Amino acid sequence: MAIVKTERHPDMPPPTSEAGVIGWIKNNLVSSPLNVVLTVISIYVVWIAASNLISYAFINANFAGDSRADCTGTGACWVFIKVRFGQIMYGFYPVDERWRVDVGYILGAIGIFGILSDWVKNKKWPALYMFAVYPIICFFLFSGGYFGLTVVDTSEWGGLFLTLVLASVSIFVALPLGIVLALGRRSEMPVVRMLCVGFIELIRGVPLITVLFMSSVMLPLFLPEGMNFDKLVRALVGMSLFSAAYMAEVVRGGLQAIPKGQMEAANSLGLGFWQAVGLIVLPQALKISIPSIVNTFIGLFKDTTLVLIIGLLDLLSIVKAGTTDKEWLGMATEGYVFVAATFWVFCFSMSRYSIWLENKLHTGHKR
Amino acid sequence: MSEAANTQAEEDIAIQLIGMHKWYGDFHVLKDINLSVARGEKIVVCGPSGSGKSTMIRCINRLEEHQQGQIIVDGIELTNDVKKIDEIRREVGMVFQHFNLFPHLTVLENCTLAPIWVRKTPKEEAEAIAMKFLERVKIPEQALKYPGQLSGGQQQRVAIARSLCMNPRIMLFDEPTSALDPEMISEVLDTMISLAEEGMTMICVTHEMGFAKTVADRVMFMDAGEIIEQAPPQEFFDNPQSDRTKLFLSQILHNA
């Protein structure tokens, strides 16, 4: 005999657990004796670390004054940072010309806002500005020599400004170049593929320090007498090519994850190779590569500190140089904590942005 | 036959495969395929898996390259000439087993992408055409959703609408219902039947024998890279000639 259900079961809300803060604490922090012990230990460790940090950085710290003599507290002496702040930010960029760097920052912030913000619907103009106009403006603005701006030699660039120049130029070059290399590595044309594979494997097999050394020390040996590129330009080229090789492998991973059917569907609709790649494959591949791309950016941002070895004074090296000043001996901790905090702010922002972007681009389940 | 009559006959032929061979490496996938499809003709291709049915129709829009023989689609012979390949692909729509919708674009954008970029149709016009075809496949209300939010049957109907937006003269179906839940097969088949009734030239690889009986002008049976038998559906199902066809039919109809 058949068993038939005559009445259909109604939809019901899910069972609710104890709501509110008390319920959450009860379920997550003190649900068992072991859990109680772990909670107490964790709170103790966090308390010790946080209280020490706060007393070091704020309560026992010195903020006022303008010389070593004002460092009277037991904690940090931020006077050191304060006195040298201009140098830390701009390096040896002439004081009267530092407004140019600030204008560059503001113009960059406007462009980044245009690209990242949800308020600007049409991304064509901000993207065009950021990728084509802004770099040219910055070039003339920072190095001068035109429009009545005095020339500021790149040897005078330094501090956070130099770090940002190194990082942003490398990022702007590495991503497009990395995409081209990744596509080339998957190309069906053997010569193109071999060139790309050769470049990627050669660069990836060498430490960044070596690349920088070679660009700074060895390259001039091979160039004819009198022909000499700017030291900063050489470092930029080295870093950009280095990160492009890494970026290529990240993007290739994304490309490989896109099913073959996507390209076939695009082709069957009559889209040519570049249209199919640009409209169908790349948007999806880059989307799934966002975490790895940002990871590479963050690594690259921190790797800019390596230019120290070829004598460029980026944020870290200028602070390091400051700590050897005999007026300010013993300020190394303050200097490095400040550098670390600055790097952390930038890297953490990139990380948060990538998470936000991933959520924004999420379009339901895959396939 | 006079010159004029000859041209006339050629114009009535949508697809012609002459002595076509294909290899994957050393493996001979398609052997001496000869096929002529008239305009408006509907052909159902069946056969065991690995028999080369999908490969054959994928050769027709050059998703696969053939190594020997001729393929002439809409009067254009397929060669390595990329321009001609693109020209043919614009006229030949294809529906895949796994839909292959673009997951990062909405349903509407899936449908307007090719008309806008390939045919240079203005956006508003492309959207109007897309909505017309989405209504035809009975899912206009899903236009702004992403493919990932639709059921399999709905996705396949979007894929059909997406192809139709390019206004193709020929449609190729590569096992369009094989990846669908049983309850969703009929909604896709209904769409295909109505398309057939409008006179679209169709080649359809499928195991839906009911569909074959309803719409096909000719049913083809392939095995091991060869066309073994082709006949009108009535004859094909009631009176198969080759033993291989009989075996195949007895196996699939046994379960049906």
JSON list of C-alpha atoms in Angstrom, two decimals, chain A residues 260-262 264-272 275 279-280 283-284 363-367, chain B residues 58 61 63 89 92 94 96 98 100-104 113-114 117-118 120 146 148 162 166:
[
{"chain": "A", "resi": 260, "resn": "LYS", "atom": "CA", "xyz": [37.30, 26.58, -21.80]},
{"chain": "A", "resi": 261, "resn": "GLY", "atom": "CA", "xyz": [33.60, 26.86, -22.58]},
{"chain": "A", "resi": 262, "resn": "GLN", "atom": "CA", "xyz": [33.67, 30.61, -21.87]},
{"chain": "A", "resi": 264, "resn": "GLU", "atom": "CA", "xyz": [34.16, 28.86, -26.96]},
{"chain": "A", "resi": 265, "resn": "ALA", "atom": "CA", "xyz": [30.86, 30.55, -26.23]},
{"chain": "A", "resi": 266, "resn": "ALA", "atom": "CA", "xyz": [32.40, 33.96, -26.95]},
{"chain": "A", "resi": 267, "resn": "ASN", "atom": "CA", "xyz": [33.92, 32.66, -30.19]},
{"chain": "A", "resi": 268, "resn": "SER", "atom": "CA", "xyz": [30.71, 31.00, -31.29]},
{"chain": "A", "resi": 269, "resn": "LEU", "atom": "CA", "xyz": [28.96, 34.39, -30.94]},
{"chain": "A", "resi": 270, "resn": "GLY", "atom": "CA", "xyz": [31.46, 35.86, -33.38]},
{"chain": "A", "resi": 271, "resn": "LEU", "atom": "CA", "xyz": [33.65, 37.72, -30.88]},
{"chain": "A", "resi": 272, "resn": "GLY", "atom": "CA", "xyz": [37.27, 37.87, -32.01]},
{"chain": "A", "resi": 275, "resn": "GLN", "atom": "CA", "xyz": [37.20, 40.84, -27.66]},
{"chain": "A", "resi": 279, "resn": "LEU", "atom": "CA", "xyz": [35.23, 41.13, -22.35]},
{"chain": "A", "resi": 280, "resn": "ILE", "atom": "CA", "xyz": [34.80, 37.57, -21.14]},
{"chain": "A", "resi": 283, "resn": "PRO", "atom": "CA", "xyz": [37.23, 40.20, -16.23]},
{"chain": "A", "resi": 284, "resn": "GLN", "atom": "CA", "xyz": [36.50, 36.81, -14.69]},
{"chain": "A", "resi": 363, "resn": "THR", "atom": "CA", "xyz": [27.50, 37.67, -8.81]},
{"chain": "A", "resi": 364, "resn": "GLY", "atom": "CA", "xyz": [25.88, 34.67, -7.19]},
{"chain": "A", "resi": 365, "resn": "HIS", "atom": "CA", "xyz": [27.05, 31.13, -7.60]},
{"chain": "A", "resi": 366, "resn": "LYS", "atom": "CA", "xyz": [29.61, 30.32, -10.22]},
{"chain": "A", "resi": 367, "resn": "ARG", "atom": "CA", "xyz": [28.08, 28.73, -13.32]},
{"chain": "B", "resi": 58, "resn": "ARG", "atom": "CA", "xyz": [31.98, 21.89, -33.43]},
{"chain": "B", "resi": 61, "resn": "ASN", "atom": "CA", "xyz": [31.77, 26.79, -36.55]},
{"chain": "B", "resi": 63, "resn": "LEU", "atom": "CA", "xyz": [35.64, 25.45, -32.54]},
{"chain": "B", "resi": 89, "resn": "ARG", "atom": "CA", "xyz": [30.39, 32.34, -36.59]},
{"chain": "B", "resi": 92, "resn": "VAL", "atom": "CA", "xyz": [25.86, 30.19, -36.90]},
{"chain": "B", "resi": 94, "resn": "MET", "atom": "CA", "xyz": [25.57, 27.44, -30.93]},
{"chain": "B", "resi": 96, "resn": "PHE", "atom": "CA", "xyz": [26.27, 24.10, -25.41]},
{"chain": "B", "resi": 98, "resn": "HIS", "atom": "CA", "xyz": [26.88, 23.31, -20.06]},
{"chain": "B", "resi": 100, "resn": "ASN", "atom": "CA", "xyz": [28.47, 28.53, -21.04]},
{"chain": "B", "resi": 101, "resn": "LEU", "atom": "CA", "xyz": [26.72, 31.72, -20.03]},
{"chain": "B", "resi": 102, "resn": "PHE", "atom": "CA", "xyz": [29.00, 34.54, -18.92]},
{"chain": "B", "resi": 103, "resn": "PRO", "atom": "CA", "xyz": [28.66, 34.51, -15.12]},
{"chain": "B", "resi": 104, "resn": "HIS", "atom": "CA", "xyz": [29.97, 38.05, -14.61]},
{"chain": "B", "resi": 113, "resn": "LEU", "atom": "CA", "xyz": [27.19, 41.65, -25.71]},
{"chain": "B", "resi": 114, "resn": "ALA", "atom": "CA", "xyz": [27.69, 40.10, -29.13]},
{"chain": "B", "resi": 117, "resn": "TRP", "atom": "CA", "xyz": [30.47, 44.39, -30.07]},
{"chain": "B", "resi": 118, "resn": "VAL", "atom": "CA", "xyz": [30.21, 42.26, -33.20]},
{"chain": "B", "resi": 120, "resn": "LYS", "atom": "CA", "xyz": [27.81, 47.27, -33.71]},
{"chain": "B", "resi": 146, "resn": "TYR", "atom": "CA", "xyz": [22.99, 36.92, -13.04]},
{"chain": "B", "resi": 148, "resn": "GLY", "atom": "CA", "xyz": [24.21, 31.94, -11.26]},
{"chain": "B", "resi": 162, "resn": "ARG", "atom": "CA", "xyz": [21.70, 34.80, -26.51]},
{"chain": "B", "resi": 166, "resn": "MET", "atom": "CA", "xyz": [22.78, 37.50, -33.32]}
]
